[in-house]
CSV table of N, CA, C and O in Angstrom, one decimal:
chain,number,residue,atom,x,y,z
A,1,UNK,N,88.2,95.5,113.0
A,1,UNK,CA,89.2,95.1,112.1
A,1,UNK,C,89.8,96.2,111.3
A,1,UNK,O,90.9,96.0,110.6
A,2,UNK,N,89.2,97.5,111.2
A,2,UNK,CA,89.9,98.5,110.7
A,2,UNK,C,91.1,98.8,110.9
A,2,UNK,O,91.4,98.4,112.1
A,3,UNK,N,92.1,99.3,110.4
A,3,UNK,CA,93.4,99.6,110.7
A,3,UNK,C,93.7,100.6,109.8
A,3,UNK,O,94.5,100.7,108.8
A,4,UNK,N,92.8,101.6,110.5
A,4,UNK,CA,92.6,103.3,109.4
A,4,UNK,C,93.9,104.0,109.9
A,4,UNK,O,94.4,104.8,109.1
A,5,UNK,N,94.6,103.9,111.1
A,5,UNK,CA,96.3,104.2,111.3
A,5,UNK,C,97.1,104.4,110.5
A,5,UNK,O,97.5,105.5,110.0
A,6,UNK,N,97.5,103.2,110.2
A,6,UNK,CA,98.2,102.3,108.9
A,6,UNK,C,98.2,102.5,107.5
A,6,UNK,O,98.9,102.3,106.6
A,7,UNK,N,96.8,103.1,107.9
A,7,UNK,CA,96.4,103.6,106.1
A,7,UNK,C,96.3,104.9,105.8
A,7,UNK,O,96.4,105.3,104.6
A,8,UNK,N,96.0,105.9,107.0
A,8,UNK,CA,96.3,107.4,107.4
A,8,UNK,C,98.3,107.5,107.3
A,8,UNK,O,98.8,108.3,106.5
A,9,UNK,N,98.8,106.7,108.0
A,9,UNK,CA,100.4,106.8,107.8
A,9,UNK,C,100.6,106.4,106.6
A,9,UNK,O,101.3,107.3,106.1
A,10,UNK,N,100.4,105.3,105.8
A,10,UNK,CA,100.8,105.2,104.4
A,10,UNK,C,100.4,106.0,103.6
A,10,UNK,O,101.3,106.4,102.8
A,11,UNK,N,99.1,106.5,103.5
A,11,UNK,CA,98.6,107.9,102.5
A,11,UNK,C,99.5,109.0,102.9
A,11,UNK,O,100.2,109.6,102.0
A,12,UNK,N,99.7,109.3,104.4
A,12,UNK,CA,100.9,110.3,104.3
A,12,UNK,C,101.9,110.4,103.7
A,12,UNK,O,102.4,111.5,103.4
A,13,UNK,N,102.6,109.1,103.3
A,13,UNK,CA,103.9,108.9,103.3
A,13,UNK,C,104.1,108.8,101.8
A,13,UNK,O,105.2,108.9,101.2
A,14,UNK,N,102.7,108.5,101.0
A,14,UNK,CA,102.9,108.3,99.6
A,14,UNK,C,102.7,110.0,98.8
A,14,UNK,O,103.0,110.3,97.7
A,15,UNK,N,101.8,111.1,100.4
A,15,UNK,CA,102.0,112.3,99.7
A,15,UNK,C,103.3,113.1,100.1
A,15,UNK,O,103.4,114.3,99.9
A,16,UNK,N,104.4,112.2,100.8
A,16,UNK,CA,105.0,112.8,100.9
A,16,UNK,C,106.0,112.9,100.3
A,16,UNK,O,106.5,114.0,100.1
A,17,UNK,N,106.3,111.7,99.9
A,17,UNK,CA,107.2,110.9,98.4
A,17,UNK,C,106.7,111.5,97.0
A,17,UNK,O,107.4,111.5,96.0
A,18,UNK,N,105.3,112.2,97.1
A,18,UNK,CA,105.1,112.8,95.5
A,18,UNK,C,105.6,114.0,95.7
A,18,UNK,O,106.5,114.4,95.0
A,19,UNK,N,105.1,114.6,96.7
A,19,UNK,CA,106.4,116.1,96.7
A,19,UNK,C,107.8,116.1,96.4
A,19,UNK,O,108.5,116.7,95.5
A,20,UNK,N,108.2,115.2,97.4
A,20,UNK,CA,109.5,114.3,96.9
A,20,UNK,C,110.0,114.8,95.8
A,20,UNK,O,110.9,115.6,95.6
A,21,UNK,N,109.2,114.0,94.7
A,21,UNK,CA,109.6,113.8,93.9
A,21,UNK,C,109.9,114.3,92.4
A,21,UNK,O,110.2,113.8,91.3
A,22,UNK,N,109.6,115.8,93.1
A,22,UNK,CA,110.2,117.2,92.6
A,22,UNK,C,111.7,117.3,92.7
A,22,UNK,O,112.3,118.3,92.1
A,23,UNK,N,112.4,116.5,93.2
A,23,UNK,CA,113.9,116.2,93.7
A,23,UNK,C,114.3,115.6,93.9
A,23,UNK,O,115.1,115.6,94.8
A,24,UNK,N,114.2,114.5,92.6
A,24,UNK,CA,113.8,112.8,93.0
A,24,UNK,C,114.4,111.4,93.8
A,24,UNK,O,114.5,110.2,93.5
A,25,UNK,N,114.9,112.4,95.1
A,25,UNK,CA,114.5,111.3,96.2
A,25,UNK,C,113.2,110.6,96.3
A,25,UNK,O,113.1,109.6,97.0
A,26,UNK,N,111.9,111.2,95.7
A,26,UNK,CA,110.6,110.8,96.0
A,26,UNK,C,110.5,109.8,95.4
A,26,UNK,O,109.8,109.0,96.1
A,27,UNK,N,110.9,109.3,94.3
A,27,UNK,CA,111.1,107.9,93.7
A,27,UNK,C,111.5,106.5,94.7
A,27,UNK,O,110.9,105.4,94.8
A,28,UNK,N,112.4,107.0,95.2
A,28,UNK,CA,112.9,105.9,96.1
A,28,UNK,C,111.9,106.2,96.8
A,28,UNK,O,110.9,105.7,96.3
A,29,UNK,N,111.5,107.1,98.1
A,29,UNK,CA,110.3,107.1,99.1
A,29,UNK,C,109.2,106.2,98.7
A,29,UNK,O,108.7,105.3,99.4
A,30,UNK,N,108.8,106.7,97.1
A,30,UNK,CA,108.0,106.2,96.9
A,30,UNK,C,107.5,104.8,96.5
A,30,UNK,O,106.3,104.4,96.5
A,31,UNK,N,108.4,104.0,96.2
A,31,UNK,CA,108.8,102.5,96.0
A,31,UNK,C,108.8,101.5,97.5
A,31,UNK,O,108.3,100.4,97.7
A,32,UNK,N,109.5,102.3,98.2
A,32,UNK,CA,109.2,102.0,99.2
A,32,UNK,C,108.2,101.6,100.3
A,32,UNK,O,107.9,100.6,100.9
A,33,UNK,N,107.4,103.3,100.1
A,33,UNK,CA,106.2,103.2,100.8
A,33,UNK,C,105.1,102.4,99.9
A,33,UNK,O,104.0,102.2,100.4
A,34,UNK,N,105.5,102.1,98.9
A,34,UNK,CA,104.1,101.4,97.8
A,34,UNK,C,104.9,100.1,98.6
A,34,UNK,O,104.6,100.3,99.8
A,35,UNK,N,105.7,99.1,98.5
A,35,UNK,CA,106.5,97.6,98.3
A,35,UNK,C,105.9,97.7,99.6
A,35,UNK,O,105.1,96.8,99.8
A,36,UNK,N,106.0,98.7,101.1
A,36,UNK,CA,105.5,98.1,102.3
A,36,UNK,C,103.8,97.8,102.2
A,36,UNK,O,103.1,96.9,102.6
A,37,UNK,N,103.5,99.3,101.5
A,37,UNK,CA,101.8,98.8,101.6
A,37,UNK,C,101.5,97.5,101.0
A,37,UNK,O,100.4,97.1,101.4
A,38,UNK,N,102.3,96.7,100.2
A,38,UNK,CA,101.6,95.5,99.3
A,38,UNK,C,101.7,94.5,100.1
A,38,UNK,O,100.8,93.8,100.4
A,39,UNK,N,103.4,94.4,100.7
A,39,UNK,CA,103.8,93.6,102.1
A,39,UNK,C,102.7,93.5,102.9
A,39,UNK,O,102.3,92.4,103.1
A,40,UNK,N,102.2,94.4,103.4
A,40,UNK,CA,101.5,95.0,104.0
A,40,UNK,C,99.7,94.2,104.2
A,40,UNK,O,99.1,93.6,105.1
A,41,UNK,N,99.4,94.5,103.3
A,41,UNK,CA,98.0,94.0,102.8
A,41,UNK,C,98.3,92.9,102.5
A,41,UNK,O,97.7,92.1,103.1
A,42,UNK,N,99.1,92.4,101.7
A,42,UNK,CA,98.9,90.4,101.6
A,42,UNK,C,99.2,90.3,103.0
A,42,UNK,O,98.2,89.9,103.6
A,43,UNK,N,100.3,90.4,103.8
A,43,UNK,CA,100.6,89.7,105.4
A,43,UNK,C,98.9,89.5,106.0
A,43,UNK,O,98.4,88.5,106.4
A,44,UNK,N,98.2,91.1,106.0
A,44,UNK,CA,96.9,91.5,106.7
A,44,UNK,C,96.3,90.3,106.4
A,44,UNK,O,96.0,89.5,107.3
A,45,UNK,N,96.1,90.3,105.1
A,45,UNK,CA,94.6,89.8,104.2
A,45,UNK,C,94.9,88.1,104.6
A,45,UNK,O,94.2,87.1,104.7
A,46,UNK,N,96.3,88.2,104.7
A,46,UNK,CA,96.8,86.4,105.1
A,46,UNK,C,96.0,85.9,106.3
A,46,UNK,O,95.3,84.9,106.4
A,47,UNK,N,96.1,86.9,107.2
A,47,UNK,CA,95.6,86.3,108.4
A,47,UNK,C,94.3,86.4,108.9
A,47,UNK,O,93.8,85.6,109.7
A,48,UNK,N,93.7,87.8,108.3
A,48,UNK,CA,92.1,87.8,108.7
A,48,UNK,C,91.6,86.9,107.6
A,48,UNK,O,90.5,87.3,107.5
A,49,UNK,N,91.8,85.5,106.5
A,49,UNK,CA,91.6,84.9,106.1
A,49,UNK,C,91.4,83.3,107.2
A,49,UNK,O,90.6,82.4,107.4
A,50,UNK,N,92.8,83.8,107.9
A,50,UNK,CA,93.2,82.8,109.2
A,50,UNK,C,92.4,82.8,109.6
A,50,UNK,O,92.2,81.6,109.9
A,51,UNK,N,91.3,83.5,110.0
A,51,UNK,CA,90.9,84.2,111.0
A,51,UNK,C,91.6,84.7,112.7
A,51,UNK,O,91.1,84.6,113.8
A,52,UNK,N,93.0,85.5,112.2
A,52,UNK,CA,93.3,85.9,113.2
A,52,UNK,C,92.9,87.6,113.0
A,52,UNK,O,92.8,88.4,112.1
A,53,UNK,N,92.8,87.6,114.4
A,53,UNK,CA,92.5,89.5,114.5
A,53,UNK,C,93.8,90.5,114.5
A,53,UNK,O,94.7,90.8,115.3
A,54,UNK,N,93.5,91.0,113.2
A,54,UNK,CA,94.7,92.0,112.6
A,54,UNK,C,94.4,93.4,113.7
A,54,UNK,O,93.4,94.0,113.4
A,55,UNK,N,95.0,93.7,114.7
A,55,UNK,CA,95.1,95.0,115.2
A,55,UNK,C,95.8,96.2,114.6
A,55,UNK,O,96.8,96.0,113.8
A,56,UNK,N,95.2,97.8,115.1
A,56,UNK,CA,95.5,98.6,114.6
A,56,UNK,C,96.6,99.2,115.9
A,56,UNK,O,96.4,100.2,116.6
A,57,UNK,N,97.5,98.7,116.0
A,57,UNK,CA,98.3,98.8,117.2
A,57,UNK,C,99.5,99.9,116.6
A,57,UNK,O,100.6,100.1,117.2
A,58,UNK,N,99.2,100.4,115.7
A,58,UNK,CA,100.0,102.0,116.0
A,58,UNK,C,99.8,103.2,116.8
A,58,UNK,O,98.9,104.0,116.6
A,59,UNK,N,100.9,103.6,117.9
A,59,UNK,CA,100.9,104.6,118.2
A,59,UNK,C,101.1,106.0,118.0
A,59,UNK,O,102.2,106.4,118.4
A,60,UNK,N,100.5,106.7,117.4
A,60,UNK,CA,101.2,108.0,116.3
A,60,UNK,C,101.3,108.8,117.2
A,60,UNK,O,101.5,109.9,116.7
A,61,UNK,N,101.3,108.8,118.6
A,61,UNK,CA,101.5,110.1,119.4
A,61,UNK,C,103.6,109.7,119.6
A,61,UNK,O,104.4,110.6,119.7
A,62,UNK,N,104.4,108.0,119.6
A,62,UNK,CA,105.0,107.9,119.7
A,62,UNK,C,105.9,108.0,118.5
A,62,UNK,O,107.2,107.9,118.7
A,63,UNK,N,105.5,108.2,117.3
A,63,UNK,CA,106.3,107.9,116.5
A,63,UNK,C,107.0,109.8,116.2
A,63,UNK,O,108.1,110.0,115.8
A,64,UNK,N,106.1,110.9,116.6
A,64,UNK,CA,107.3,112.0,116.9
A,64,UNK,C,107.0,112.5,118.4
A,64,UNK,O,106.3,112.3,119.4
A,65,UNK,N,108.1,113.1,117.8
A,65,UNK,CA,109.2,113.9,119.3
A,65,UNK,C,108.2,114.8,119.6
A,65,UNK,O,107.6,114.3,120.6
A,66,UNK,N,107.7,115.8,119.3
A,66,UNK,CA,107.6,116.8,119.5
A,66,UNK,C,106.1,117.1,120.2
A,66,UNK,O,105.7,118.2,120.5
């Protein structure tokens, strides 16, 4: 039931928005990436209550190019 992905990409994304926010586009980043994590965790927490199986179905080899 882990979905350490999701939580490895969001911790990125919230250190990436604090750098950011030397230039403060990081404000918005960071509102952002907080408003998905909450989305986020209630959708989760909705359904493994369901008892449906929340997968960790991100691909991070797809999400860059390079």
């Amino acid at each position: 039931m882990g979905l350490t992905k999701k939580g490895i990409l969001l911790f990125f994304g919230a250190i990436v928005s604090g750098v950011l926010m030397l230039i403060l586009i990081g404000w918005i980043t960071w509102l952002l990436v907080w408003g998905y994590a909450i989305y986020d965790a209630y959708k989760s927490a909705e359904k493994m209550n369901m008892g449906i199986a929340v997968e960790d179905n991100i691909d991070i080899h797809n999400l860059f190019w390079w």
